[in-house]
Coordinates of C-alpha atoms in Angstrom, one line a residue:
X1 CA -1.5 -32.7 -36.9
X2 CA 0.6 -29.9 -38.2
X3 CA -0.2 -26.2 -37.4
X4 CA 1.1 -25.3 -40.9
X5 CA -1.9 -23.7 -42.7
X6 CA -0.6 -25.1 -46.0
X7 CA -0.4 -28.7 -44.8
X8 CA -2.9 -31.2 -45.9
X9 CA -2.7 -34.9 -45.1
X10 CA -6.3 -35.8 -45.8
X11 CA -7.5 -37.5 -48.9
X12 CA -10.2 -35.0 -49.6
X13 CA -10.2 -31.2 -49.7
X14 CA -11.1 -30.0 -46.2
X15 CA -12.8 -26.7 -46.8
X16 CA -11.3 -23.8 -44.8
X17 CA -8.0 -25.6 -44.0
X18 CA -6.1 -22.8 -45.6
X19 CA -8.5 -20.1 -44.6
X20 CA -7.8 -18.2 -47.8
X21 CA -4.4 -17.1 -46.3
X22 CA -2.2 -17.9 -49.3
X23 CA -2.5 -16.2 -52.8
X24 CA -1.7 -19.5 -54.7
X25 CA -2.3 -22.5 -52.4
X26 CA -5.9 -23.3 -52.0
X27 CA -8.1 -26.2 -51.0
X28 CA -11.6 -25.7 -52.5
X29 CA -12.7 -25.1 -56.0
X30 CA -14.0 -21.7 -55.1
X31 CA -10.7 -20.8 -53.5
X32 CA -8.9 -22.0 -56.7
X33 CA -11.1 -19.9 -58.9
X34 CA -10.6 -16.7 -56.8
X35 CA -6.9 -17.4 -56.6
X36 CA -6.6 -17.6 -60.4
X37 CA -8.5 -14.4 -60.9
X38 CA -6.4 -12.7 -58.3
X39 CA -3.3 -13.8 -60.2
X40 CA -4.7 -12.2 -63.3
X41 CA -5.6 -9.0 -61.5
X42 CA -2.2 -8.8 -59.8
X43 CA 0.1 -9.8 -62.7
X44 CA -1.8 -9.1 -66.0
X45 CA 0.6 -6.3 -67.0
X46 CA 3.9 -8.2 -66.5
X47 CA 2.6 -11.6 -67.5
X48 CA 0.8 -10.1 -70.5
X49 CA 3.9 -8.3 -71.6
X50 CA 6.0 -11.5 -71.4
X51 CA 3.3 -13.5 -73.3
X52 CA 3.0 -10.7 -75.9
X53 CA 6.7 -10.7 -76.6
X54 CA 7.4 -14.4 -76.2
X55 CA 4.2 -16.1 -77.5
X56 CA 1.9 -13.7 -79.5
X57 CA 4.6 -12.1 -81.6
X58 CA 6.4 -15.3 -82.6
X59 CA 3.1 -17.0 -83.5
X60 CA 2.1 -14.0 -85.5
X61 CA 5.4 -14.1 -87.4
X62 CA 4.9 -17.8 -88.1
X63 CA 1.3 -17.2 -89.2
X64 CA 2.4 -14.4 -91.6
X65 CA 5.0 -16.7 -93.1
X66 CA 2.5 -19.5 -93.6
X67 CA 0.0 -17.1 -95.3
X68 CA 2.4 -15.3 -97.5
X69 CA 5.0 -17.9 -98.4
X70 CA 3.7 -21.4 -97.8
X71 CA 0.1 -20.8 -98.9
X72 CA -0.2 -19.4 -102.4
X73 CA -3.3 -17.9 -103.9
X74 CA -5.6 -20.6 -105.4
X75 CA -8.2 -19.8 -107.9
X76 CA -11.6 -20.8 -106.5
X77 CA -12.8 -21.7 -110.0
X78 CA -10.1 -24.4 -110.3
X79 CA -11.7 -27.8 -109.8
X80 CA -8.7 -29.9 -110.6
X81 CA -7.8 -31.2 -107.2
X82 CA -4.4 -32.5 -108.4
X83 CA -3.5 -28.9 -109.4
X84 CA -4.7 -27.5 -106.1
X85 CA -2.7 -30.1 -104.1
X86 CA 0.5 -29.4 -106.1
X87 CA 0.0 -25.7 -105.7
X88 CA -0.5 -26.0 -102.0
X89 CA 2.6 -28.2 -101.5
X90 CA 5.5 -26.0 -100.6
X91 CA 9.0 -26.5 -102.0
X92 CA 11.6 -28.3 -100.0
X93 CA 13.3 -25.1 -98.9
X94 CA 10.1 -23.4 -97.9
X95 CA 9.0 -26.5 -95.9
X96 CA 12.4 -26.7 -94.1
X97 CA 12.3 -23.0 -93.2
X98 CA 8.7 -23.4 -92.0
X99 CA 9.7 -26.4 -89.8
X100 CA 12.6 -24.5 -88.4
X101 CA 10.4 -21.5 -87.7
X102 CA 7.8 -23.7 -86.0
X103 CA 10.4 -25.3 -83.7
X104 CA 11.8 -21.9 -82.9
X105 CA 8.4 -20.6 -82.0
X106 CA 7.8 -23.6 -79.8
X107 CA 11.1 -23.0 -78.0
X108 CA 10.5 -19.3 -77.5
X109 CA 6.9 -19.8 -76.5
X110 CA 7.9 -22.5 -73.9
X111 CA 10.6 -20.2 -72.5
X112 CA 8.1 -17.3 -72.3
X113 CA 5.6 -19.5 -70.4
X114 CA 8.3 -20.4 -67.9
X115 CA 9.2 -16.7 -67.5
X116 CA 5.5 -15.8 -67.1
X117 CA 4.9 -18.5 -64.4
X118 CA 8.0 -17.4 -62.6
X119 CA 6.9 -13.8 -62.6
X120 CA 3.4 -14.6 -61.4
X121 CA 4.7 -16.6 -58.5
X122 CA 7.2 -13.9 -57.6
X123 CA 4.5 -11.3 -57.5
X124 CA 2.1 -13.5 -55.5
X125 CA 4.9 -13.8 -52.9
X126 CA 5.2 -10.0 -52.7
X127 CA 8.4 -9.9 -54.8
X128 CA 9.1 -8.8 -58.3
X129 CA 11.1 -9.7 -61.4
X130 CA 12.3 -7.3 -64.1
X131 CA 11.5 -8.3 -67.7
X132 CA 15.1 -9.1 -68.5
X133 CA 15.4 -11.3 -65.4
X134 CA 12.2 -13.2 -66.2
X135 CA 13.3 -13.9 -69.8
X136 CA 16.8 -14.9 -68.6
X137 CA 15.2 -17.4 -66.3
X138 CA 12.9 -18.7 -69.0
X139 CA 15.6 -19.1 -71.7
X140 CA 18.0 -20.7 -69.2
X141 CA 15.5 -23.5 -68.6
X142 CA 13.9 -23.3 -72.0
X143 CA 16.3 -25.6 -73.8
X144 CA 15.6 -28.6 -71.6
X145 CA 11.9 -27.7 -71.4
X146 CA 11.7 -27.6 -75.2
X147 CA 12.7 -31.2 -75.4
X148 CA 10.0 -32.2 -73.0
X149 CA 7.5 -30.1 -75.0
X150 CA 8.4 -32.0 -78.1
X151 CA 7.7 -35.3 -76.3
X152 CA 4.4 -33.9 -75.0
X153 CA 3.3 -32.8 -78.4
X154 CA 4.2 -36.2 -79.9
X155 CA 2.3 -37.9 -77.1
X156 CA -0.8 -35.8 -77.6
X157 CA -0.7 -36.2 -81.4
X158 CA -0.2 -39.9 -81.2
X159 CA -3.0 -40.2 -78.7
X160 CA -5.4 -38.2 -80.9
X161 CA -4.6 -40.1 -84.0
X162 CA -4.9 -43.5 -82.3
X163 CA -8.2 -43.2 -80.6
X164 CA -8.8 -39.6 -79.5
X165 CA -9.3 -40.5 -75.9
X166 CA -5.6 -41.2 -75.2
X167 CA -4.9 -37.8 -76.7
X168 CA -7.4 -36.1 -74.4
X169 CA -5.9 -37.9 -71.5
X170 CA -2.4 -36.7 -72.5
X171 CA -3.7 -33.1 -72.7
X172 CA -5.0 -33.4 -69.2
X173 CA -2.0 -35.3 -67.7
X174 CA 0.6 -33.0 -69.3
X175 CA -1.1 -29.7 -68.6
X176 CA 1.1 -28.8 -65.6
X177 CA 4.5 -29.2 -67.3
X178 CA 5.3 -25.4 -67.3
X179 CA 4.9 -24.8 -63.5
X180 CA 6.5 -28.2 -62.8
X181 CA 9.6 -27.1 -64.8
X182 CA 9.7 -23.7 -63.0
X183 CA 9.5 -25.0 -59.4
X184 CA 11.1 -28.4 -59.7
X185 CA 14.0 -28.0 -62.0
X186 CA 15.7 -31.3 -61.1
X187 CA 12.6 -33.4 -61.9
X188 CA 11.1 -34.4 -65.2
X189 CA 8.2 -31.9 -65.9
X190 CA 6.6 -34.6 -68.1
X191 CA 6.5 -37.3 -65.4
X192 CA 5.8 -34.7 -62.6
X193 CA 2.7 -33.3 -64.4
X194 CA 1.3 -36.8 -64.8
X195 CA 2.0 -37.6 -61.1
X196 CA 0.3 -34.4 -59.9
X197 CA -2.8 -34.6 -62.0
X198 CA -3.4 -38.2 -61.0
X199 CA -2.9 -37.5 -57.3
X200 CA -6.4 -36.0 -57.2
X201 CA -7.7 -37.3 -60.5
X202 CA -11.4 -36.2 -60.6
X203 CA -10.9 -32.8 -58.8
X204 CA -7.9 -32.0 -61.0
X205 CA -9.8 -33.1 -64.1
X206 CA -12.6 -30.7 -63.3
X207 CA -10.3 -27.8 -63.0
X208 CA -8.2 -28.6 -66.0
X209 CA -11.3 -29.3 -68.2
X210 CA -12.4 -25.7 -67.5
X211 CA -8.9 -24.4 -68.5
X212 CA -8.9 -26.5 -71.7
X213 CA -12.5 -25.6 -72.6
X214 CA -11.7 -21.9 -72.2
X215 CA -8.6 -22.3 -74.4
X216 CA -10.5 -24.3 -77.0
X217 CA -13.4 -21.9 -77.1
X218 CA -11.2 -18.8 -77.3
X219 CA -9.1 -20.3 -80.1
X220 CA -12.2 -21.5 -82.0
X221 CA -14.1 -18.3 -81.8
X222 CA -11.2 -16.0 -82.6
X223 CA -9.9 -18.3 -85.3
X224 CA -13.3 -18.5 -87.0
X225 CA -13.5 -14.7 -87.0
X226 CA -10.0 -14.5 -88.4
X227 CA -10.9 -16.9 -91.2
X228 CA -14.1 -15.1 -92.0
X229 CA -12.4 -11.7 -92.2
X230 CA -9.6 -13.2 -94.4
X231 CA -12.2 -14.5 -96.8
X232 CA -13.8 -11.1 -96.9
X233 CA -10.5 -9.4 -97.7
X234 CA -9.7 -11.9 -100.5
X235 CA -13.2 -11.3 -101.9
X236 CA -12.9 -7.5 -101.9
X237 CA -9.3 -6.6 -102.6
X238 CA -6.4 -7.5 -104.8
X239 CA -4.3 -10.5 -103.7
X240 CA -1.4 -8.4 -102.3
X241 CA -3.7 -6.1 -100.4
X242 CA -5.8 -9.0 -99.1
X243 CA -2.6 -10.7 -97.9
X244 CA -1.7 -7.5 -96.0
X245 CA -5.1 -7.2 -94.4
X246 CA -5.0 -10.8 -93.5
X247 CA -1.7 -10.4 -91.7
X248 CA -3.0 -7.4 -89.8
X249 CA -6.2 -9.3 -88.9
X250 CA -4.0 -12.1 -87.5
X251 CA -2.2 -9.6 -85.4
X252 CA -5.5 -8.4 -83.9
X253 CA -6.7 -11.9 -83.3
X254 CA -3.5 -12.8 -81.6
X255 CA -3.8 -9.8 -79.3
X256 CA -7.4 -10.9 -78.4
X257 CA -6.1 -14.4 -77.5
X258 CA -3.7 -12.8 -75.0
X259 CA -6.6 -12.2 -72.6
X260 CA -7.7 -15.8 -72.1
X261 CA -4.0 -16.8 -72.3
X262 CA -3.2 -14.9 -69.1
X263 CA -6.0 -16.5 -67.2
X264 CA -5.1 -20.0 -68.5
X265 CA -1.5 -19.6 -67.2
X266 CA -2.8 -18.3 -63.9
X267 CA -5.3 -21.2 -63.5
X268 CA -2.5 -23.7 -64.3
X269 CA -0.2 -22.1 -61.7
X270 CA -3.0 -22.3 -59.1
X271 CA -3.8 -25.9 -60.0
X272 CA -0.2 -26.9 -59.5
X273 CA 0.0 -25.1 -56.2
X274 CA -3.2 -26.7 -55.0
X275 CA -2.0 -30.2 -55.9
X276 CA 1.3 -29.7 -54.2
X277 CA -0.3 -28.2 -51.2
X278 CA -2.4 -31.4 -50.7
X279 CA 0.8 -33.4 -49.8
X280 CA 3.5 -30.8 -49.0
X281 CA 4.0 -27.8 -46.9
X282 CA 4.1 -25.1 -49.6
X283 CA 3.1 -21.5 -50.0
X284 CA 3.5 -18.8 -52.6
X285 CA 6.6 -17.7 -50.7
X286 CA 8.2 -21.1 -50.7
X287 CA 7.3 -21.8 -54.3
X288 CA 8.9 -18.5 -55.4
X289 CA 12.0 -19.1 -53.4
X290 CA 12.2 -22.7 -54.8
X291 CA 12.0 -21.3 -58.4
X292 CA 14.7 -18.7 -57.5
X293 CA 16.9 -21.3 -56.0
X294 CA 17.3 -19.5 -52.7
X295 CA 16.8 -20.7 -49.2
X296 CA 14.2 -18.7 -47.3
X297 CA 14.4 -18.3 -43.5
X298 CA 10.8 -18.7 -42.3
X299 CA 11.4 -16.1 -39.6
X300 CA 12.7 -13.6 -42.1
X301 CA 11.5 -14.4 -45.6
X302 CA 12.6 -11.0 -46.9
X303 CA 11.8 -10.6 -50.6
X304 CA 11.4 -14.1 -51.9
X305 CA 10.1 -13.2 -55.3
X306 CA 13.4 -11.5 -56.3
X307 CA 16.2 -13.9 -57.4
X308 CA 19.7 -13.6 -55.9
X309 CA 22.2 -11.7 -58.0
X310 CA 24.2 -14.8 -58.8
X311 CA 21.1 -16.8 -60.0

């Protein structure tokens, strides 16, 4: 038996094996929960800023485009469905621009997620990343990750259309793609996420179900509030003023979504660390060094969270 506190050769989750000594790698559900909350408490400023710039702002721009350009005002008294459908159908140019914007938002958001995971891991290891370094890391790996994200979205969409359950499985199995892309650059994050989530299926399913439910509930509640307010604005004000208020409302709703978004990212990071810790000798320090691409001397780890200048 190894003396390494992060090693786990058992099939279950031996409570107390890690003794709570690592900020990311845990063994029990309670440890995982506290670790994810600790990541939020430790890194909410830096991670929140990255997600604000790289996820919230692009999504708001896309939403503003869809509301002002792709969705014209429809008279509620119009009962001719053919007229409504034709009015709602954007022109070819508008549709192409919207598709390009959607793909750009997916790329930027994916890169920001990589940057945020990298930053959270660095700070958990006692290091740091400047905002520019974090985004440089994210965009450097974002191109390849973008292609895997497209495949993941197609997989989920196909699964939901076919029979719903395959789509739900895909959401679960592909939920760890971002941390897998950050820490294991030479492996497919798509395949690696499936492998990790199925290495402890039921325990991983319980954790990820909580993450997905939090994400779904947050998006549902905030989305409904946004739709309700948009309806109120259109009922009270002129179309141009209602559109302006709707865009501002979407900005506020996007900011509110930032709160659960930070915890969701933290929980995904801790789930990844827990699953790797079941079979490998890993810690916050080794994971951060792995992401940075530097070798860490166990006797003198130094500042593993900060990348080398030539990274």
